[in-house]
mmCIF file with all atom_site columns, C-alpha atoms in Angstrom:
data_model
loop_
_atom_site.group_PDB
_atom_site.id
_atom_site.type_symbol
_atom_site.label_atom_id
_atom_site.label_alt_id
_atom_site.label_comp_id
_atom_site.label_asym_id
_atom_site.label_entity_id
_atom_site.label_seq_id
_atom_site.pdbx_PDB_ins_code
_atom_site.Cartn_x
_atom_site.Cartn_y
_atom_site.Cartn_z
_atom_site.occupancy
_atom_site.B_iso_or_equiv
_atom_site.pdbx_formal_charge
_atom_site.auth_seq_id
_atom_site.auth_comp_id
_atom_site.auth_asym_id
_atom_site.auth_atom_id
_atom_site.pdbx_PDB_model_num
ATOM 1   C CA . UNK A 1 1   ? 23.626 42.881 -83.044 1.00 42.00 ? 1   UNK A CA 1
ATOM 2   C CA . UNK A 1 2   ? 21.277 40.382 -82.631 1.00 50.00 ? 2   UNK A CA 1
ATOM 3   C CA . UNK A 1 3   ? 17.557 40.736 -82.116 1.00 54.00 ? 3   UNK A CA 1
ATOM 4   C CA . UNK A 1 4   ? 17.286 39.435 -78.599 1.00 55.00 ? 4   UNK A CA 1
ATOM 5   C CA . UNK A 1 5   ? 19.714 42.226 -77.478 1.00 58.00 ? 5   UNK A CA 1
ATOM 6   C CA . UNK A 1 6   ? 17.242 44.769 -78.355 1.00 83.00 ? 6   UNK A CA 1
ATOM 7   C CA . UNK A 1 7   ? 15.254 44.063 -75.205 1.00 91.00 ? 7   UNK A CA 1
ATOM 8   C CA . UNK A 1 8   ? 16.216 44.050 -71.894 1.00 94.00 ? 8   UNK A CA 1
ATOM 9   C CA . UNK A 1 9   ? 17.706 41.031 -70.589 1.00 94.00 ? 9   UNK A CA 1
ATOM 10  C CA . UNK A 1 10  ? 16.416 39.021 -67.315 1.00 95.00 ? 10  UNK A CA 1
ATOM 11  C CA . UNK A 1 11  ? 18.396 36.131 -66.314 1.00 95.00 ? 11  UNK A CA 1
ATOM 12  C CA . UNK A 1 12  ? 16.427 32.944 -65.132 1.00 97.00 ? 12  UNK A CA 1
ATOM 13  C CA . UNK A 1 13  ? 18.060 29.961 -63.437 1.00 96.00 ? 13  UNK A CA 1
ATOM 14  C CA . UNK A 1 14  ? 16.422 26.490 -63.021 1.00 96.00 ? 14  UNK A CA 1
ATOM 15  C CA . UNK A 1 15  ? 17.125 24.192 -60.256 1.00 95.00 ? 15  UNK A CA 1
ATOM 16  C CA . UNK A 1 16  ? 16.160 20.633 -58.866 1.00 94.00 ? 16  UNK A CA 1
ATOM 17  C CA . UNK A 1 17  ? 17.156 17.635 -58.477 1.00 94.00 ? 17  UNK A CA 1
ATOM 18  C CA . UNK A 1 18  ? 18.079 15.140 -61.594 1.00 92.00 ? 18  UNK A CA 1
ATOM 19  C CA . UNK A 1 19  ? 15.017 13.967 -64.146 1.00 92.00 ? 19  UNK A CA 1
ATOM 20  C CA . UNK A 1 20  ? 12.622 16.012 -62.323 1.00 96.00 ? 20  UNK A CA 1
ATOM 21  C CA . UNK A 1 21  ? 11.667 17.449 -65.619 1.00 96.00 ? 21  UNK A CA 1
ATOM 22  C CA . UNK A 1 22  ? 13.691 20.578 -65.519 1.00 96.00 ? 22  UNK A CA 1
ATOM 23  C CA . UNK A 1 23  ? 14.768 20.432 -69.265 1.00 95.00 ? 23  UNK A CA 1
ATOM 24  C CA . UNK A 1 24  ? 11.364 19.656 -70.420 1.00 96.00 ? 24  UNK A CA 1
ATOM 25  C CA . UNK A 1 25  ? 9.788  22.540 -68.720 1.00 97.00 ? 25  UNK A CA 1
ATOM 26  C CA . UNK A 1 26  ? 12.593 24.779 -70.686 1.00 97.00 ? 26  UNK A CA 1
ATOM 27  C CA . UNK A 1 27  ? 12.137 23.254 -73.976 1.00 96.00 ? 27  UNK A CA 1
ATOM 28  C CA . UNK A 1 28  ? 8.379  23.408 -73.621 1.00 97.00 ? 28  UNK A CA 1
ATOM 29  C CA . UNK A 1 29  ? 8.699  27.179 -72.887 1.00 98.00 ? 29  UNK A CA 1
ATOM 30  C CA . UNK A 1 30  ? 11.426 28.065 -75.431 1.00 97.00 ? 30  UNK A CA 1
ATOM 31  C CA . UNK A 1 31  ? 10.499 25.903 -78.473 1.00 96.00 ? 31  UNK A CA 1
ATOM 32  C CA . UNK A 1 32  ? 6.644  24.536 -77.355 1.00 97.00 ? 32  UNK A CA 1
ATOM 33  C CA . UNK A 1 33  ? 7.729  21.072 -77.759 1.00 95.00 ? 33  UNK A CA 1
ATOM 34  C CA . UNK A 1 34  ? 7.892  17.854 -75.756 1.00 94.00 ? 34  UNK A CA 1
ATOM 35  C CA . UNK A 1 35  ? 10.735 14.912 -75.794 1.00 88.00 ? 35  UNK A CA 1
ATOM 36  C CA . UNK A 1 36  ? 9.933  11.927 -74.137 1.00 83.00 ? 36  UNK A CA 1
ATOM 37  C CA . UNK A 1 37  ? 13.618 11.068 -74.301 1.00 76.00 ? 37  UNK A CA 1
ATOM 38  C CA . UNK A 1 38  ? 15.776 13.893 -72.653 1.00 74.00 ? 38  UNK A CA 1
ATOM 39  C CA . UNK A 1 39  ? 19.222 13.241 -71.769 1.00 72.00 ? 39  UNK A CA 1
ATOM 40  C CA . UNK A 1 40  ? 20.871 14.677 -68.346 1.00 75.00 ? 40  UNK A CA 1
ATOM 41  C CA . UNK A 1 41  ? 22.229 17.994 -68.552 1.00 76.00 ? 41  UNK A CA 1
ATOM 42  C CA . UNK A 1 42  ? 26.051 18.432 -68.108 1.00 68.00 ? 42  UNK A CA 1
ATOM 43  C CA . UNK A 1 43  ? 27.026 21.612 -66.166 1.00 68.00 ? 43  UNK A CA 1
ATOM 44  C CA . UNK A 1 44  ? 24.023 23.734 -67.486 1.00 81.00 ? 44  UNK A CA 1
ATOM 45  C CA . UNK A 1 45  ? 22.581 24.526 -70.900 1.00 90.00 ? 45  UNK A CA 1
ATOM 46  C CA . UNK A 1 46  ? 21.498 28.202 -71.560 1.00 94.00 ? 46  UNK A CA 1
ATOM 47  C CA . UNK A 1 47  ? 18.929 29.261 -74.134 1.00 95.00 ? 47  UNK A CA 1
ATOM 48  C CA . UNK A 1 48  ? 16.828 32.673 -74.581 1.00 97.00 ? 48  UNK A CA 1
ATOM 49  C CA . UNK A 1 49  ? 13.358 33.618 -75.671 1.00 97.00 ? 49  UNK A CA 1
ATOM 50  C CA . UNK A 1 50  ? 12.068 36.831 -75.926 1.00 97.00 ? 50  UNK A CA 1
ATOM 51  C CA . UNK A 1 51  ? 8.761  37.147 -74.281 1.00 97.00 ? 51  UNK A CA 1
ATOM 52  C CA . UNK A 1 52  ? 5.838  39.418 -73.598 1.00 95.00 ? 52  UNK A CA 1
ATOM 53  C CA . UNK A 1 53  ? 2.616  39.136 -71.417 1.00 93.00 ? 53  UNK A CA 1
ATOM 54  C CA . UNK A 1 54  ? -1.064 39.191 -72.768 1.00 90.00 ? 54  UNK A CA 1
ATOM 55  C CA . UNK A 1 55  ? -1.568 42.176 -70.640 1.00 89.00 ? 55  UNK A CA 1
ATOM 56  C CA . UNK A 1 56  ? 1.394  43.945 -72.025 1.00 88.00 ? 56  UNK A CA 1
ATOM 57  C CA . UNK A 1 57  ? 2.170  42.575 -75.731 1.00 90.00 ? 57  UNK A CA 1
ATOM 58  C CA . UNK A 1 58  ? 4.439  45.666 -76.041 1.00 89.00 ? 58  UNK A CA 1
ATOM 59  C CA . UNK A 1 59  ? 6.514  45.261 -73.036 1.00 91.00 ? 59  UNK A CA 1
ATOM 60  C CA . UNK A 1 60  ? 9.125  42.584 -74.466 1.00 94.00 ? 60  UNK A CA 1
ATOM 61  C CA . UNK A 1 61  ? 11.931 40.732 -71.949 1.00 96.00 ? 61  UNK A CA 1
ATOM 62  C CA . UNK A 1 62  ? 14.540 38.834 -73.560 1.00 97.00 ? 62  UNK A CA 1
ATOM 63  C CA . UNK A 1 63  ? 14.600 35.862 -71.024 1.00 98.00 ? 63  UNK A CA 1
ATOM 64  C CA . UNK A 1 64  ? 17.877 34.238 -70.383 1.00 97.00 ? 64  UNK A CA 1
ATOM 65  C CA . UNK A 1 65  ? 17.342 31.101 -68.800 1.00 97.00 ? 65  UNK A CA 1
ATOM 66  C CA . UNK A 1 66  ? 19.965 28.846 -67.336 1.00 95.00 ? 66  UNK A CA 1
ATOM 67  C CA . UNK A 1 67  ? 18.925 25.168 -67.118 1.00 94.00 ? 67  UNK A CA 1
ATOM 68  C CA . UNK A 1 68  ? 21.353 23.373 -64.295 1.00 92.00 ? 68  UNK A CA 1
ATOM 69  C CA . UNK A 1 69  ? 22.431 19.938 -63.795 1.00 83.00 ? 69  UNK A CA 1
ATOM 70  C CA . UNK A 1 70  ? 20.699 18.144 -61.238 1.00 70.00 ? 70  UNK A CA 1
ATOM 71  C CA . UNK A 1 71  ? 23.326 15.349 -60.440 1.00 72.00 ? 71  UNK A CA 1
ATOM 72  C CA . UNK A 1 72  ? 25.092 15.594 -57.064 1.00 64.00 ? 72  UNK A CA 1
ATOM 73  C CA . UNK A 1 73  ? 28.433 15.816 -58.605 1.00 64.00 ? 73  UNK A CA 1
ATOM 74  C CA . UNK A 1 74  ? 27.685 18.901 -60.188 1.00 62.00 ? 74  UNK A CA 1
ATOM 75  C CA . UNK A 1 75  ? 26.271 20.654 -57.290 1.00 69.00 ? 75  UNK A CA 1
ATOM 76  C CA . UNK A 1 76  ? 29.813 22.870 -56.231 1.00 75.00 ? 76  UNK A CA 1
ATOM 77  C CA . UNK A 1 77  ? 29.561 24.267 -59.936 1.00 75.00 ? 77  UNK A CA 1
ATOM 78  C CA . UNK A 1 78  ? 25.857 25.351 -59.748 1.00 76.00 ? 78  UNK A CA 1
ATOM 79  C CA . UNK A 1 79  ? 26.193 28.564 -57.744 1.00 82.00 ? 79  UNK A CA 1
ATOM 80  C CA . UNK A 1 80  ? 28.197 30.488 -60.415 1.00 84.00 ? 80  UNK A CA 1
ATOM 81  C CA . UNK A 1 81  ? 25.276 30.018 -62.539 1.00 82.00 ? 81  UNK A CA 1
ATOM 82  C CA . UNK A 1 82  ? 22.758 31.299 -60.412 1.00 84.00 ? 82  UNK A CA 1
ATOM 83  C CA . UNK A 1 83  ? 24.914 34.428 -59.621 1.00 85.00 ? 83  UNK A CA 1
ATOM 84  C CA . UNK A 1 84  ? 23.151 37.213 -60.614 1.00 88.00 ? 84  UNK A CA 1
ATOM 85  C CA . UNK A 1 85  ? 19.843 35.373 -61.490 1.00 92.00 ? 85  UNK A CA 1
ATOM 86  C CA . UNK A 1 86  ? 16.630 37.618 -61.155 1.00 92.00 ? 86  UNK A CA 1
ATOM 87  C CA . UNK A 1 87  ? 14.568 34.418 -60.995 1.00 95.00 ? 87  UNK A CA 1
ATOM 88  C CA . UNK A 1 88  ? 15.126 30.975 -59.485 1.00 96.00 ? 88  UNK A CA 1
ATOM 89  C CA . UNK A 1 89  ? 12.896 28.490 -60.426 1.00 98.00 ? 89  UNK A CA 1
ATOM 90  C CA . UNK A 1 90  ? 13.134 25.631 -58.005 1.00 98.00 ? 90  UNK A CA 1
ATOM 91  C CA . UNK A 1 91  ? 11.640 22.424 -59.423 1.00 98.00 ? 91  UNK A CA 1
ATOM 92  C CA . UNK A 1 92  ? 10.669 18.920 -57.573 1.00 99.00 ? 92  UNK A CA 1
ATOM 93  C CA . UNK A 1 93  ? 8.945  15.974 -59.503 1.00 98.00 ? 93  UNK A CA 1
ATOM 94  C CA . UNK A 1 94  ? 5.071  15.586 -58.512 1.00 98.00 ? 94  UNK A CA 1
ATOM 95  C CA . UNK A 1 95  ? 5.134  12.082 -59.327 1.00 97.00 ? 95  UNK A CA 1
ATOM 96  C CA . UNK A 1 96  ? 8.038  11.708 -56.538 1.00 96.00 ? 96  UNK A CA 1
ATOM 97  C CA . UNK A 1 97  ? 7.475  14.655 -54.175 1.00 97.00 ? 97  UNK A CA 1
ATOM 98  C CA . UNK A 1 98  ? 9.163  12.991 -50.709 1.00 94.00 ? 98  UNK A CA 1
ATOM 99  C CA . UNK A 1 99  ? 12.764 12.748 -52.339 1.00 94.00 ? 99  UNK A CA 1
ATOM 100 C CA . UNK A 1 100 ? 11.971 15.507 -54.958 1.00 97.00 ? 100 UNK A CA 1
ATOM 101 C CA . UNK A 1 101 ? 10.951 18.382 -52.530 1.00 98.00 ? 101 UNK A CA 1
ATOM 102 C CA . UNK A 1 102 ? 13.575 17.946 -50.084 1.00 96.00 ? 102 UNK A CA 1
ATOM 103 C CA . UNK A 1 103 ? 16.306 18.628 -52.739 1.00 96.00 ? 103 UNK A CA 1
ATOM 104 C CA . UNK A 1 104 ? 14.718 21.413 -53.869 1.00 97.00 ? 104 UNK A CA 1
ATOM 105 C CA . UNK A 1 105 ? 14.487 22.670 -50.156 1.00 97.00 ? 105 UNK A CA 1
ATOM 106 C CA . UNK A 1 106 ? 17.976 22.224 -50.101 1.00 94.00 ? 106 UNK A CA 1
ATOM 107 C CA . UNK A 1 107 ? 18.604 24.535 -53.381 1.00 94.00 ? 107 UNK A CA 1
ATOM 108 C CA . UNK A 1 108 ? 16.619 27.177 -51.208 1.00 95.00 ? 108 UNK A CA 1
ATOM 109 C CA . UNK A 1 109 ? 18.580 27.140 -48.418 1.00 93.00 ? 109 UNK A CA 1
ATOM 110 C CA . UNK A 1 110 ? 21.620 27.674 -50.808 1.00 90.00 ? 110 UNK A CA 1
ATOM 111 C CA . UNK A 1 111 ? 20.169 30.410 -52.432 1.00 90.00 ? 111 UNK A CA 1
ATOM 112 C CA . UNK A 1 112 ? 19.269 31.873 -48.562 1.00 89.00 ? 112 UNK A CA 1
ATOM 113 C CA . UNK A 1 113 ? 22.614 31.288 -47.722 1.00 84.00 ? 113 UNK A CA 1
ATOM 114 C CA . UNK A 1 114 ? 24.269 32.953 -50.581 1.00 77.00 ? 114 UNK A CA 1
ATOM 115 C CA . UNK A 1 115 ? 22.265 36.000 -49.989 1.00 64.00 ? 115 UNK A CA 1
ATOM 116 C CA . UNK A 1 116 ? 20.960 35.209 -53.675 1.00 56.00 ? 116 UNK A CA 1
ATOM 117 C CA . UNK A 1 117 ? 17.341 35.481 -52.434 1.00 53.00 ? 117 UNK A CA 1
ATOM 118 C CA . UNK A 1 118 ? 17.741 38.733 -50.496 1.00 50.00 ? 118 UNK A CA 1
ATOM 119 C CA . UNK A 1 119 ? 15.465 41.333 -51.060 1.00 47.00 ? 119 UNK A CA 1
ATOM 120 C CA . UNK A 1 120 ? 18.421 43.932 -52.049 1.00 51.00 ? 120 UNK A CA 1
ATOM 121 C CA . UNK A 1 121 ? 19.528 42.272 -55.220 1.00 58.00 ? 121 UNK A CA 1
ATOM 122 C CA . UNK A 1 122 ? 15.737 41.302 -55.909 1.00 57.00 ? 122 UNK A CA 1
ATOM 123 C CA . UNK A 1 123 ? 16.031 37.554 -56.748 1.00 79.00 ? 123 UNK A CA 1
ATOM 124 C CA . UNK A 1 124 ? 12.764 35.629 -56.869 1.00 89.00 ? 124 UNK A CA 1
ATOM 125 C CA . UNK A 1 125 ? 12.261 32.187 -55.676 1.00 95.00 ? 125 UNK A CA 1
ATOM 126 C CA . UNK A 1 126 ? 9.564  30.080 -57.470 1.00 98.00 ? 126 UNK A CA 1
ATOM 127 C CA . UNK A 1 127 ? 8.574  26.927 -56.315 1.00 98.00 ? 127 UNK A CA 1
ATOM 128 C CA . UNK A 1 128 ? 7.550  24.709 -59.039 1.00 99.00 ? 128 UNK A CA 1
ATOM 129 C CA . UNK A 1 129 ? 6.038  21.232 -59.094 1.00 99.00 ? 129 UNK A CA 1
ATOM 130 C CA . UNK A 1 130 ? 6.619  19.379 -62.688 1.00 98.00 ? 130 UNK A CA 1
ATOM 131 C CA . UNK A 1 131 ? 4.894  16.418 -64.105 1.00 98.00 ? 131 UNK A CA 1
ATOM 132 C CA . UNK A 1 132 ? 1.592  17.022 -62.998 1.00 98.00 ? 132 UNK A CA 1
ATOM 133 C CA . UNK A 1 133 ? 0.063  14.841 -65.218 1.00 98.00 ? 133 UNK A CA 1
ATOM 134 C CA . UNK A 1 134 ? 1.837  11.816 -63.247 1.00 98.00 ? 134 UNK A CA 1
ATOM 135 C CA . UNK A 1 135 ? 0.505  12.712 -59.921 1.00 98.00 ? 135 UNK A CA 1
ATOM 136 C CA . UNK A 1 136 ? -1.023 9.923  -58.382 1.00 96.00 ? 136 UNK A CA 1
ATOM 137 C CA . UNK A 1 137 ? -0.873 10.829 -54.509 1.00 95.00 ? 137 UNK A CA 1
ATOM 138 C CA . UNK A 1 138 ? -3.105 12.738 -52.066 1.00 96.00 ? 138 UNK A CA 1
ATOM 139 C CA . UNK A 1 139 ? -3.649 15.925 -52.858 1.00 97.00 ? 139 UNK A CA 1
ATOM 140 C CA . UNK A 1 140 ? -4.078 17.418 -49.500 1.00 97.00 ? 140 UNK A CA 1
ATOM 141 C CA . UNK A 1 141 ? -0.838 15.739 -48.259 1.00 97.00 ? 141 UNK A CA 1
ATOM 142 C CA . UNK A 1 142 ? 1.060  17.501 -50.989 1.00 98.00 ? 142 UNK A CA 1
ATOM 143 C CA . UNK A 1 143 ? -0.516 20.827 -50.718 1.00 98.00 ? 143 UNK A CA 1
ATOM 144 C CA . UNK A 1 144 ? 0.217  20.582 -46.766 1.00 98.00 ? 144 UNK A CA 1
ATOM 145 C CA . UNK A 1 145 ? 4.021  19.581 -47.469 1.00 98.00 ? 145 UNK A CA 1
ATOM 146 C CA . UNK A 1 146 ? 4.163  23.102 -49.667 1.00 98.00 ? 146 UNK A CA 1
ATOM 147 C CA . UNK A 1 147 ? 2.702  24.792 -46.907 1.00 98.00 ? 147 UNK A CA 1
ATOM 148 C CA . UNK A 1 148 ? 5.456  23.578 -44.808 1.00 97.00 ? 148 UNK A CA 1
ATOM 149 C CA . UNK A 1 149 ? 7.909  24.592 -47.175 1.00 97.00 ? 149 UNK A CA 1
ATOM 150 C CA . UNK A 1 150 ? 6.795  28.007 -48.091 1.00 97.00 ? 150 UNK A CA 1
ATOM 151 C CA . UNK A 1 151 ? 6.426  28.645 -44.055 1.00 97.00 ? 151 UNK A CA 1
ATOM 152 C CA . UNK A 1 152 ? 10.426 27.532 -43.503 1.00 95.00 ? 152 UNK A CA 1
ATOM 153 C CA . UNK A 1 153 ? 11.339 29.902 -46.224 1.00 94.00 ? 153 UNK A CA 1
ATOM 154 C CA . UNK A 1 154 ? 9.484  32.874 -46.639 1.00 89.00 ? 154 UNK A CA 1
ATOM 155 C CA . UNK A 1 155 ? 11.425 33.625 -49.803 1.00 91.00 ? 155 UNK A CA 1
ATOM 156 C CA . UNK A 1 156 ? 9.317  31.914 -52.357 1.00 95.00 ? 156 UNK A CA 1
ATOM 157 C CA . UNK A 1 157 ? 7.285  34.244 -54.159 1.00 94.00 ? 157 UNK A CA 1
ATOM 158 C CA . UNK A 1 158 ? 5.098  31.435 -55.665 1.00 96.00 ? 158 UNK A CA 1
ATOM 159 C CA . UNK A 1 159 ? 3.961  27.592 -56.393 1.00 98.00 ? 159 UNK A CA 1
ATOM 160 C CA . UNK A 1 160 ? 2.953  26.584 -59.515 1.00 98.00 ? 160 UNK A CA 1
ATOM 161 C CA . UNK A 1 161 ? 2.397  23.156 -61.019 1.00 99.00 ? 161 UNK A CA 1
ATOM 162 C CA . UNK A 1 162 ? 3.088  22.245 -64.388 1.00 99.00 ? 162 UNK A CA 1
ATOM 163 C CA . UNK A 1 163 ? 2.974  19.485 -67.240 1.00 99.00 ? 163 UNK A CA 1
ATOM 164 C CA . UNK A 1 164 ? 5.151  19.958 -69.978 1.00 98.00 ? 164 UNK A CA 1
ATOM 165 C CA . UNK A 1 165 ? 3.705  16.731 -71.545 1.00 97.00 ? 165 UNK A CA 1
ATOM 166 C CA . UNK A 1 166 ? 0.330  18.615 -71.598 1.00 98.00 ? 166 UNK A CA 1
ATOM 167 C CA . UNK A 1 167 ? 1.542  22.241 -71.824 1.00 98.00 ? 167 UNK A CA 1
ATOM 168 C CA . UNK A 1 168 ? -0.282 23.039 -68.460 1.00 98.00 ? 168 UNK A CA 1
ATOM 169 C CA . UNK A 1 169 ? 0.947  25.785 -66.282 1.00 98.00 ? 169 UNK A CA 1
ATOM 170 C CA . UNK A 1 170 ? 4.045  26.926 -67.843 1.00 98.00 ? 170 UNK A CA 1
ATOM 171 C CA . UNK A 1 171 ? 3.073  30.099 -69.816 1.00 97.00 ? 171 UNK A CA 1
ATOM 172 C CA . UNK A 1 172 ? 1.220  31.058 -66.808 1.00 97.00 ? 172 UNK A CA 1
ATOM 173 C CA . UNK A 1 173 ? 4.379  30.623 -65.154 1.00 98.00 ? 173 UNK A CA 1
ATOM 174 C CA . UNK A 1 174 ? 6.435  32.371 -66.999 1.00 98.00 ? 174 UNK A CA 1
ATOM 175 C CA . UNK A 1 175 ? 3.878  35.586 -67.359 1.00 96.00 ? 175 UNK A CA 1
ATOM 176 C CA . UNK A 1 176 ? 4.187  35.758 -63.660 1.00 95.00 ? 176 UNK A CA 1
ATOM 177 C CA . UNK A 1 177 ? 7.862  36.140 -63.984 1.00 95.00 ? 177 UNK A CA 1
ATOM 178 C CA . UNK A 1 178 ? 7.695  39.068 -66.908 1.00 95.00 ? 178 UNK A CA 1
ATOM 179 C CA . UNK A 1 179 ? 4.958  40.844 -64.928 1.00 92.00 ? 179 UNK A CA 1
ATOM 180 C CA . UNK A 1 180 ? 6.712  41.052 -62.038 1.00 89.00 ? 180 UNK A CA 1
ATOM 181 C CA . UNK A 1 181 ? 9.984  42.993 -63.552 1.00 90.00 ? 181 UNK A CA 1
ATOM 182 C CA . UNK A 1 182 ? 9.703  46.438 -62.285 1.00 85.00 ? 182 UNK A CA 1
ATOM 183 C CA . UNK A 1 183 ? 9.693  49.146 -64.687 1.00 84.00 ? 183 UNK A CA 1
ATOM 184 C CA . UNK A 1 184 ? 12.758 50.367 -62.799 1.00 82.00 ? 184 UNK A CA 1
ATOM 185 C CA . UNK A 1 185 ? 14.589 47.353 -63.447 1.00 85.00 ? 185 UNK A CA 1
ATOM 186 C CA . UNK A 1 186 ? 13.870 47.932 -67.260 1.00 87.00 ? 186 UNK A CA 1
ATOM 187 C CA . UNK A 1 187 ? 14.511 51.870 -67.023 1.00 84.00 ? 187 UNK A CA 1
ATOM 188 C CA . UNK A 1 188 ? 18.309 51.152 -65.655 1.00 84.00 ? 188 UNK A CA 1
ATOM 189 C CA . UNK A 1 189 ? 18.401 48.445 -68.018 1.00 84.00 ? 189 UNK A CA 1
ATOM 190 C CA . UNK A 1 190 ? 17.598 50.735 -71.188 1.00 79.00 ? 190 UNK A CA 1
ATOM 191 C CA . UNK A 1 191 ? 19.864 53.383 -69.450 1.00 80.00 ? 191 UNK A CA 1
ATOM 192 C CA . UNK A 1 192 ? 22.648 51.377 -69.571 1.00 78.00 ? 192 UNK A CA 1
ATOM 193 C CA . UNK A 1 193 ? 21.960 49.757 -73.176 1.00 69.00 ? 193 UNK A CA 1
ATOM 194 C CA . UNK A 1 194 ? 24.482 50.754 -75.736 1.00 53.00 ? 194 UNK A CA 1
ATOM 195 C CA . UNK A 1 195 ? 27.167 51.759 -72.640 1.00 53.00 ? 195 UNK A CA 1
ATOM 196 C CA . UNK A 1 196 ? 29.275 48.827 -71.927 1.00 49.00 ? 196 UNK A CA 1
ATOM 197 C CA . UNK A 1 197 ? 31.088 50.201 -69.323 1.00 45.00 ? 197 UNK A CA 1
ATOM 198 C CA . UNK A 1 198 ? 27.966 51.235 -67.685 1.00 45.00 ? 198 UNK A CA 1
ATOM 199 C CA . UNK A 1 199 ? 26.691 47.705 -67.757 1.00 43.00 ? 199 UNK A CA 1
ATOM 200 C CA . UNK A 1 200 ? 29.569 45.784 -66.919 1.00 45.00 ? 200 UNK A CA 1
ATOM 201 C CA . UNK A 1 201 ? 29.777 48.125 -63.945 1.00 47.00 ? 201 UNK A CA 1
ATOM 202 C CA . UNK A 1 202 ? 25.666 47.650 -63.076 1.00 46.00 ? 202 UNK A CA 1
ATOM 203 C CA . UNK A 1 203 ? 26.317 43.860 -63.209 1.00 46.00 ? 203 UNK A CA 1
ATOM 204 C CA . UNK A 1 204 ? 29.643 43.713 -61.505 1.00 45.00 ? 204 UNK A CA 1
ATOM 205 C CA . UNK A 1 205 ? 27.592 45.910 -58.664 1.00 45.00 ? 205 UNK A CA 1
ATOM 206 C CA . UNK A 1 206 ? 25.239 42.776 -58.553 1.00 45.00 ? 206 UNK A CA 1
ATOM 207 C CA . UNK A 1 207 ? 27.405 40.266 -58.538 1.00 44.00 ? 207 UNK A CA 1
ATOM 208 C CA . UNK A 1 208 ? 29.194 41.928 -55.651 1.00 39.00 ? 208 UNK A CA 1
ATOM 209 C CA . UNK A 1 209 ? 25.784 41.969 -53.542 1.00 41.00 ? 209 UNK A CA 1
ATOM 210 C CA . UNK A 1 210 ? 25.161 38.200 -54.169 1.00 39.00 ? 210 UNK A CA 1
ATOM 211 C CA . UNK A 1 211 ? 28.796 36.902 -52.875 1.00 40.00 ? 211 UNK A CA 1
ATOM 212 C CA . UNK A 1 212 ? 28.967 39.553 -49.749 1.00 34.00 ? 212 UNK A CA 1
#
């Protein structure tokens, strides 16, 4: 058994247009590195990180992070990656707000249409502005656009601005995610740990609820 399996697992999916900085965000969080040249993701990339928050250092969570491809030709594959996700990070590029925020709204709509953001299965949608260090626009206009998006989609739990290059806002984002995980979720996971049938049944019930 790997070390990560000792801790409750929590699935996070990262969505957004190609080249908005999804992979850079994941790399900065999981390995604290920033690459100036990152290849486009094909399909999806999977990584894990055991994480705890400063307020609860003994409460460790194994974050299972799915970094999805942003190219339009992969859109038909993406729903299988966000199935059973507990948090969806929907990203847009702050240096190209108009185009990439529109694509972010597309993914939020898809989550809504697939009932993946319903209260029943508890998927959180978090809107994330990336490349904050490259933002040169009018902050008031950006804030208005974000408020408009959040007003149209009340499933959005939060909005965060990040810079992978400067390592700004990323730890705070994932701290919010881990802090939001309920003790009830951890209790249910712990009860099913070591019981393969029980865990399969638990995941199956979540999958059915996300597809119906």
